[in-house]
Amino acid sequence: MTRLMKYFSEGRTSGKHTLPFVVILLGVTILASAANLFLPADSALYVSTYTITLLGKYLCYAMLALAVDIIWGYCGILSLGHGAFFALGGYAMGMYLMRQIGDRGVYGNPLLPDFMVFLDWKELPWFWLGMDHFWFAMLMAVVVPGLLAFVFGWLAFRSRVTGVYLSIMTQALTYALLLAFFRNEMGFGGNNGLTDFKEILGFSLQADSTRVGLFLITAILLAVIFVVSQKILSSRLGKVVLAIRDSESRSRFIGYRTDRYKVWLFVYSAVIAGIAGALYVPQVGIINPGEFSPINSIEMVIWVAVGGRGTLIGAVIGALLVNYAKTRFTAIMPDAWLFALGAMFVLVTLYLPKGLMGLYGQLMSKRRTANNSNNTEESQA
Amino acid sequence: MSTLASNSLAFNTLDNTREFFRRDQVWPFLAPEQAAVNVDNKMILYVEDLNLSFDGFKALNNLNLYINDGELRCLIGANGAGKTTLMDVITGKTQCDSGTVFFGQNHNLLNKDEAEIAQLGIGRKFQKPTVFEEQTVFDNLELSLKTDKRVLPTLFSRLTPTQIDRIDDVLKTIGLAKHRFMLAGALSHGQKQWLEIGMLLVAEPRLLLIDEPVAGMTAQETERTAELLTSLAGERTVIVVEHDMEFVRSIARTVTVLHQGSVLAEGTMDQIQSNKDVIEVYLGEEAAGEEIA
Amino acid sequence: MISINNVDQLYGGTQILWGLDLEIETGSITCIMGRNGVGKTTLLKAIMGLLPIKNGEITMEGAALNKQSAEKRAYLGIGYVPQGRDIFPMLTVEENLRIGLPVRGKRMKDSPKGSPKEIPEKIFELFPVLKDMLHRRGGDLSGGQQQQLAIGRALVLEPSVLILDEPNEGIQPNIVKQIGDVILKLNKEEGLTVILVEQKLGFARRVGKEFRLMEKGRIVAADKMENLNDTLIKQYLAV
Amino acid sequence: MTLRRITLRRITLRHCMALCCCLFGLFSLPSFAVESTSLDPLLADLAEAKISKMVPILDKIEKASDETVLPLFRTLLNGNLYYIKSTKQVVGQFDANGDTFYKDVFTGQANPTLTKRDVKKIRVNNTLRGYLRNAIARIQLTSKNPSVRESAVRELLSKLDDDTIGILERLYPNETNKKVKHAMGLALAMNTASQTKLAVSNRIAAIDTLADSLENDVRNLLTTLSNDENPAIQSASNAALDTIAQRANRFAFVDQLFFGLSLGSVLLLASIGLAITFGVMGVINMAHGEMIMLGAYTTYVVQLIMPNYIDYSIWVAIPAAFLVSGLMGVLIERLVIRHLHGRPLETLLATFGISLILQQLVRTIFSPLNRQVSTPSWMSGSWEINPVLSLTLNRLYILAFALFVFMALVIILKKTSLGLNVRAVSQNRNMAKAMGVKTNWVDAMTFGLGSGIAGIAGVALSQLTNVGPNLGQAYIIDSFMVVVFGGVGNLLGTLVAAFTLGIATKFLEPTTGAVLAAIIVLVFIILFIQKRPKGLFPQKGRAAE
Amino acid sequence: AETIKVGVLHSLSGTMAISETTLKDTVLMMVDDQNKKGGLLGKKLEAVVVDPASNWPLFAEKGRELLTKEKVDVIFGSWTSVSRKSVLPVLEELNGLMFYPVQYEGEESSKNVFYTGAAPNQQAIPAVDYLMNDLGVERFVLAGTDYVYPRTTNKILEAYLKAKGVAAKDIMINYTPFGHSDWQSIVSDVKKFGSEGMKTAVVSTINGDANIPFYKELGNQGISAEDIPVVAFSVGEEELSGLDTKPLVGHLAAWNYFQSVETPENEAFIKAWKAYTKNPKRVTNDPMEATYIGFKMWANAVTQAGTTDVDAVEQAMIGQKTPNLTGGMAVMNKNHHLSKPVLIGEIQDNGQFEVVWETDGVVAGDAWSDFLPGSKDLISDWTAPIKCGNYNTKTKTCSGQNY
Ligand SMILES: Nc1ncnc2c1ncn2[C@@H]1O[C@H](COP(=O)(O)OP(=O)(O)OP(=O)(O)O)[C@@H](O)[C@H]1O
Ligand SMILES: Nc1ncnc2c1ncn2[C@@H]1O[C@H](COP(=O)(O)OP(=O)(O)OP(=O)(O)O)[C@@H](O)[C@H]1O
Ligand SMILES: NC(N)=O
Ligand SMILES: [Mg+2]
Ligand SMILES: [Mg+2]
């Protein structure tokens, strides 16, 4: 058993970030929430609802980045279409919120959302049925992305579509969905998407407390998903996943049905993306086909790369940092922020090959090097 | 891959649908236990009339090969004779054009994929050492352990102390005990060779296909490998491909010589070494003598 | 011809070569031996310029080599047959060989023998299988065929120093012998300097004129091949 | 109704000569302009008339004169007719080298004293333009030039009033040119067929002769006649319509094929550079679209520099765009990509950053607005093969250009050592070095070549679409799709993929609409890749695993 | 606060930057101008520019940022309807004030938004009237980009045309994706549709970038304005500036403003704009005029209310009159929409429009179309006693939300 302990303490380093991460995440979240709800608006420590909403959005993105990192960083599947799963989760939530509007829409139609009224639809399409039930809608928010990921992954991985072929296919997938959702005939509000939400589970979406609530829920779910993912990835399954990344064919020759592992992980990742999307929509107040845009999906990959691929915490940090930079830059230098953001991407790639976490890793490895070279010395002796 | 590509879309959809409704595929926990390998006839591997050509080039040509259970068989033959290709076919990496390959009497290997074949107990070491470069030596071995390789069992499995001991034993055997936490990618060529042998050992397969194990090893290491393989035979069946005649002589009971995709000769080492054809296409006039240090 | 002085080399933080000194004489066949992982390949790569060295100096005929890029070293006449073949898998055999033609062209200008613009016929004489497989992708060849291709490819350069890292790995016995003959012949007839890493004693003894034993990134013994005795072997090559 | 043919270019030599004759005729006109004085009062009326009252005046002018009035009508048609405020005398406005000056429309005599302030424009609208075109055609029926006469007849097919028929009947017997005669016969047959007063047998005979014509006006007439009260006329018309429809369908198919090839050629141009930087070098080059954009902007700048030589600007723009984008490519390679060898996925991140920077750079330098790139006259209009089939010239040229670029690239990669070296470098950089390949040089040149070709694509695209900062974004997804569909690293695959996708889209579009067609094609690609996981032309063999 | 803050919420990057950057500059010019005149209420105006980057959720976020972080008093912004819809709930939640300067599909009236662009009845319907009455058009191609503005406009037009006796077979409707660039088949279809013996016109709601390739294809396939005129609702001087207009002379656009209209106000505005952008070739367009009118009216309303308080300004806005640039008077109606003249212009070879038709007087913007079944009974009236954006004249109630 002591050997086991030694093994875990020496061989692995990723697991040890989990606790600090969860503590910091939840700590900051709770403090910010409290500061928003209980401090007066003119207090120096007051956190505005704008900030809360923004943070909530960042956390959704962090969750999404996690999903991307799980399959890209750990399994080497570069998905350029994860926005699709995110958006589908978002649409499920959006449909629920749309149904919650009831007869408070501009046309006052109790059954049909406004966009259907003014396109002269007579009845609710079948796929909208049941979406007025919260839990059913939430089920859909994970089932639909999961199912899509399953079908797509099952086809692709069994046919051994890999590498750039897979990446571009995922891109084609999200692009096709983008075009499809743009179509008004699809019944999802076309280009405008779904918006003008009123309340969720009876809580007004415009109330500070609801926003704080959503923010807290996002943080907690992020923490849970982080811990669960960490556990999964440090289990033997995680090692198999890494093995598939390194050499898929070798993994098959020692008996792993790699396609199933990949499908499993892809679905898991898609479900996380779906959850992130579902949490995102009530906080930003709109879901529309733009979320399917391939550029969005590419950006997600970039968050992960900036933070450090193959480390869950890197994905989270990358998402937070890039999006914070975007928020700041678009406000401070609206005419030149693309220069700054573009330069940031280039510089990170050049100088931080393993992302921000790599920087941290470099510092750590200075220490570890000593150990390793000792090992080598001994073995040669 | 090639098989899939050759089928029509409709056929494949049907196939996929059928596959989908195979309960053992969809629900891993419903899968029947693997039937044990039937070796009633003492034979563990039957390869018959195997043909395979690449763009007209016949890499395997009516190849027949029978391996007894527990045998240690050496496979030699000129570069390009088809040895590696044969292993590719046996392990499901390459689809052959025609022929049959049975593992025991009850497992047709030709309709199984790599993973299934590996799970049946056929292990392989590649000619060019392939290990998981980004993982530690220890993890490489852990992954190769003989365990339930399905997704959920793998997720919930934990290393047992016996497994750890087993890995430690192997680490010692392959001389990498000190390197257990080194990334496999950082090993030297020879060390990778050993690691790959180690991965075979922990998997405890019924049949080992070993492609050029001693390439890049020193004389002593070669000896050790020879001992190791000899000790495995009996309990396990071993097929070794090697060009090092000294090594082959030290382990071989039966030697099969492949040439241009079919069997040229089969027999004891002495018979082979005096076979004219073999000398001409493979050994060279004075080869055997020269090689001895 | 090539002298290596006090070379240190590291992978990341791990030091592999420790103040290594080595002298290669023109026209010699030097066989470098040592256990797995002692740094033989690393040394050869450093000579070829594929790995940066941290300290020390490598010179070729007096001129500093370690500041030159690897491609310059090819032009200076170093041919390299790496361990594990490293042929270009998606290029045809012919293309694999043609890659070296520009260097060959440059080098042949100095010493006119054979055609500088074409793959020399002697390679196909040496390894007839390459001629048969001329239009097959390098990666499709069998292991041994690839090894032959790797040697042939280095010979296209018309090198004055040939570096061979375990060239017999995976090669059938009669061709092993042939490779030995070729090395000896080129050495004798063209004065080719050879640096050979070899584990198989038989071959090393037959072909090598000098030996160097390595351990832990240092040269620990150096002498004429006939002086390679069992004590040394036991000490440095046995496990 | 007929479509305007005057702008449609005919590209046979004979037609060019015809055009020259026509011009020559124009220059020699002033010598005939004797009666122009009698028009003066009418012209003065014209100057003062409201736009809705102008047709009767023009009618009078037409009746009162002959061919000599053509320059007047033409000037008015082009909106260049002005009148001098003080004298009510009409003048034409001309532009040369950026200066505006005025000439007498009949004599061509310049009037240097007039300035913008002295004149006022005589306005035209679409109704008037339509009228003028017909009037010109009527006048031209007696032109000396047969092809002018022919197009005049065809122009008039849609407006066969009694006047016109009268003229045609008068001219028909004396017409010597076969083609003109045929066209006139067509017009007369149309007239005969539609005259209810005439004998049914005559009408049916006329209808039968119409069956070999593809003119719209004929079809419209026949459609009307197919509802005629006389059943014999009805069935004759229907039969004729069927014959026409059959022929027309064949041409429609050709038309659609051309659309597909044209879209394919655009896809090919957009993706071919990527086939090198991504397909061969393995750089996931998200800035590829911006290289195209730079090429398009280069075209704009070239035209800005040589505004009076738009027709030649393309020939300057092509090498210029190649250089600009190519150099930018080399710069990017030297500054960024080269540090990312062995880390192909990171190139995605860095090149995405570069694409953002380049977009914003263009926005800053050229403004976010689209820039105007003119089409050289030799590229505008279409090649009218028959009334139902005409191929637009710009697309025809671009199709040829795409194939040319493709061939050139194949030759460069096959015949120079660059092609071999770059593949070697991408497969094993260290070994390539050890074989004496100057990897740095090869990388820079290859990336430059790929980018330069993207720049050339930009020149072509500037003729079809917006030249704006988002130009590149619009093509990047398609480009990747094409390269991957064709099989990474296979140029021929890129070619086949581009045309396959182009043709598939264009054959789907009429039935499904553009949006669904795009979706269907995407889904098709996704399913296709399941069948062939390495594209249309996969790299095979052990090494490709 | 010592300054009055004016938020500018227009995309400066991404796909919409092409159109919206101009409006950002327009607002900045107006702010400058107002400051030169001494500001408002004795305070200087300060523009706060953010970039929502053509990303719709970002409009909501940036809107919130402007209102809570920057505490702006008014926002000028948005172009696409979806961006407006995205920011709308934020405006209503935080009681902000926004001026929306682009022609749109209508079917909306928020207390917090003033719509200074055209509603469908101020652009589409008069244009179709012109086609039928003046050009004798009998067949219509309704071609649009597939999103809500074209969809709604075409729905309205379809109903309107059918009411006018146009048969269904004489209406061809076609939608294309955003940024569609390969128009060969569609233009060829239009050509066929238009060559069947009846006078045909295209009513284009094609958006943004897709227009240039569309017009280029029209030109190359030889469709001239006399044969098949195209009347567009989204093509203005700015779009034409990216295009060689020679082959397009005679095609039409319907707007409430053209740069070519000769009035002293317009001349001054154009001059100021060219000076501000330091570009003598810069053109003006309809959304700029809408921004101009909105800004003027807001400034007047603030002066009149004596405060920038949103509720006070909102009430002061209603009934505001300000001279528009085409020689008339723009009036802000109770439904937060303007009364404006409708002009139809023909494209000239210099990239300008020449007015060929205009309404006799101004047309009041209609928030709720009379030609859609869902909204024909709705009106909007933000004055007491109704004070509602969607008042049902039949049931005498405010349907749905109570803004
Ligand atoms: N995918 C392929 N495409 C074309 N030829 C192939 C392919 N795979 C193998 N070959 C050819 O088949 C023959 C058999 O190759 P194989 O690797 O089995 O030889 P081998 O007996 O293992 O030789 P070695 O001892 O050199 O490893 C060789 O000539 C090789 O070139
Ligand atoms: N890329 C690398 N990163 C880190 N360490 C490495 C790397 N490559 C080799 N090493 C280490 O450097 C040492 C020397 O390796 P090298 O390949 O030179 O050995 P060698 O003497 O050629 O052995 P062999 O006989 O097995 O080929 C080994 O201990 C190996 O673990
Ligand atoms: N409102 C518009 N044009 O989207
Ligand atoms: Mg082999
Ligand atoms: Mg080595």
Tab-separated table of C-alpha atoms in Angstrom, chain D residues 1-4 7-8 77-78 121 123-127 129-130 133 216 220 252 255 258-259 262-263 360 363 368-375 379-382 390 392 394-395 462-466 469-470 475 506 509-510 514-515, chain E residues 12-15 17-18 21-22 135 146 175-177 180-186 188 191 194-198 209-210 212-213 216-217 220-222 224-227 229 238 240-244 247 249-250 252 282 346 348 354-355:
chain	number	residue	atom	x	y	z
D	1	MET	CA	-40.025	40.846	-73.112
D	2	THR	CA	-36.456	40.624	-74.178
D	3	LEU	CA	-33.459	41.164	-72.092
D	4	ARG	CA	-31.082	43.857	-72.986
D	7	THR	CA	-24.375	45.061	-73.088
D	8	LEU	CA	-23.985	41.436	-73.882
D	77	LEU	CA	-30.225	56.612	-72.773
D	78	ASN	CA	-26.940	56.841	-70.912
D	121	LYS	CA	-29.666	67.342	-66.892
D	123	ARG	CA	-33.703	63.119	-66.628
D	124	VAL	CA	-34.539	59.640	-67.735
D	125	ASN	CA	-36.231	56.799	-65.999
D	126	ASN	CA	-36.731	53.170	-66.740
D	127	THR	CA	-39.828	53.669	-68.880
D	129	ARG	CA	-34.954	53.921	-71.255
D	130	GLY	CA	-37.146	51.098	-72.486
D	133	ARG	CA	-33.964	51.184	-76.645
D	216	ASN	CA	-38.456	34.032	-74.860
D	220	ASN	CA	-44.496	33.647	-74.408
D	252	ALA	CA	-30.678	24.496	-68.820
D	255	ASP	CA	-26.292	26.151	-67.651
D	258	PHE	CA	-21.651	25.743	-65.660
D	259	PHE	CA	-22.941	27.250	-62.428
D	262	SER	CA	-18.076	28.082	-61.589
D	263	LEU	CA	-18.842	27.669	-57.905
D	360	GLN	CA	-8.406	44.709	-37.813
D	363	ARG	CA	-10.231	47.806	-41.015
D	368	PRO	CA	-14.537	48.784	-42.351
D	369	LEU	CA	-16.465	49.547	-45.515
D	370	ASN	CA	-16.327	47.467	-48.624
D	371	ARG	CA	-13.973	48.776	-51.250
D	372	GLN	CA	-14.934	49.136	-54.837
D	373	VAL	CA	-13.133	46.944	-57.312
D	374	SER	CA	-14.179	47.462	-60.895
D	375	THR	CA	-14.567	44.745	-63.425
D	379	MET	CA	-14.688	40.492	-68.113
D	380	SER	CA	-18.171	41.911	-67.863
D	381	GLY	CA	-21.301	40.743	-69.525
D	382	SER	CA	-21.861	37.311	-70.858
D	390	SER	CA	-25.434	32.479	-71.834
D	392	THR	CA	-21.140	35.102	-67.721
D	394	ASN	CA	-16.217	36.859	-65.431
D	395	ARG	CA	-17.023	33.375	-64.225
D	462	SER	CA	-12.665	40.633	-55.882
D	463	GLN	CA	-14.491	40.252	-59.190
D	464	LEU	CA	-17.331	38.323	-57.648
D	465	THR	CA	-17.892	39.494	-54.154
D	466	ASN	CA	-17.236	42.127	-51.506
D	469	PRO	CA	-12.450	42.954	-43.957
D	470	ASN	CA	-14.686	39.896	-43.645
D	475	TYR	CA	-14.200	31.373	-47.302
D	506	LYS	CA	-25.857	23.999	-57.833
D	509	GLU	CA	-30.276	24.623	-55.185
D	510	PRO	CA	-33.196	24.873	-57.619
D	514	ALA	CA	-29.796	27.809	-51.178
D	515	VAL	CA	-29.983	27.239	-47.439
E	12	LEU	CA	-16.944	47.751	-34.670
E	13	SER	CA	-15.718	44.301	-35.538
E	14	GLY	CA	-17.226	41.187	-36.995
E	15	THR	CA	-19.725	40.947	-39.800
E	17	ALA	CA	-18.856	46.378	-38.562
E	18	ILE	CA	-19.254	47.213	-42.234
E	21	THR	CA	-19.024	51.660	-37.746
E	22	THR	CA	-20.473	54.488	-39.786
E	135	LEU	CA	-43.936	50.763	-63.554
E	146	ASP	CA	-33.234	34.291	-44.347
E	175	TYR	CA	-34.399	33.108	-49.181
E	176	THR	CA	-30.656	32.829	-48.991
E	177	PRO	CA	-28.259	32.505	-46.079
E	180	HIS	CA	-24.605	34.380	-49.674
E	181	SER	CA	-22.146	34.950	-52.448
E	182	ASP	CA	-23.023	32.637	-55.285
E	183	TRP	CA	-26.082	34.073	-56.944
E	184	GLN	CA	-25.816	32.415	-60.326
E	185	SER	CA	-28.771	30.069	-60.057
E	186	ILE	CA	-31.028	32.502	-58.285
E	188	SER	CA	-30.909	32.926	-63.532
E	191	LYS	CA	-34.389	35.955	-65.229
E	194	GLY	CA	-39.182	37.583	-65.488
E	195	SER	CA	-39.167	36.443	-69.081
E	196	GLU	CA	-42.592	34.916	-69.115
E	197	GLY	CA	-44.277	37.848	-70.619
E	198	MET	CA	-45.362	39.864	-67.599
E	209	ASP	CA	-22.582	41.680	-47.699
E	210	ALA	CA	-24.718	39.489	-49.902
E	212	ILE	CA	-22.589	43.138	-53.841
E	213	PRO	CA	-22.248	39.679	-55.364
E	216	LYS	CA	-22.568	41.900	-59.771
E	217	GLU	CA	-24.340	38.786	-60.943
E	220	ASN	CA	-23.198	40.085	-65.654
E	221	GLN	CA	-26.276	38.129	-66.551
E	222	GLY	CA	-27.452	41.254	-68.288
E	224	SER	CA	-31.127	45.644	-66.711
E	225	ALA	CA	-33.419	47.869	-64.776
E	226	GLU	CA	-35.821	48.276	-67.669
E	227	ASP	CA	-36.290	44.543	-67.908
E	229	PRO	CA	-36.036	46.393	-61.878
E	238	GLU	CA	-22.710	53.077	-48.483
E	240	LEU	CA	-23.062	51.089	-53.438
E	241	SER	CA	-19.725	52.624	-52.605
E	242	GLY	CA	-18.280	49.121	-52.672
E	243	LEU	CA	-19.622	48.507	-56.118
E	244	ASP	CA	-19.168	49.616	-59.686
E	247	PRO	CA	-24.281	48.059	-64.891
E	249	VAL	CA	-28.139	52.135	-63.312
E	250	GLY	CA	-31.863	52.316	-62.954
E	252	LEU	CA	-34.172	51.149	-57.282
E	282	ARG	CA	-17.454	59.536	-47.833
E	346	GLU	CA	-32.842	55.025	-59.082
E	348	GLN	CA	-26.952	56.344	-60.914
E	354	GLU	CA	-31.859	59.900	-58.069
E	355	VAL	CA	-35.268	60.346	-56.567
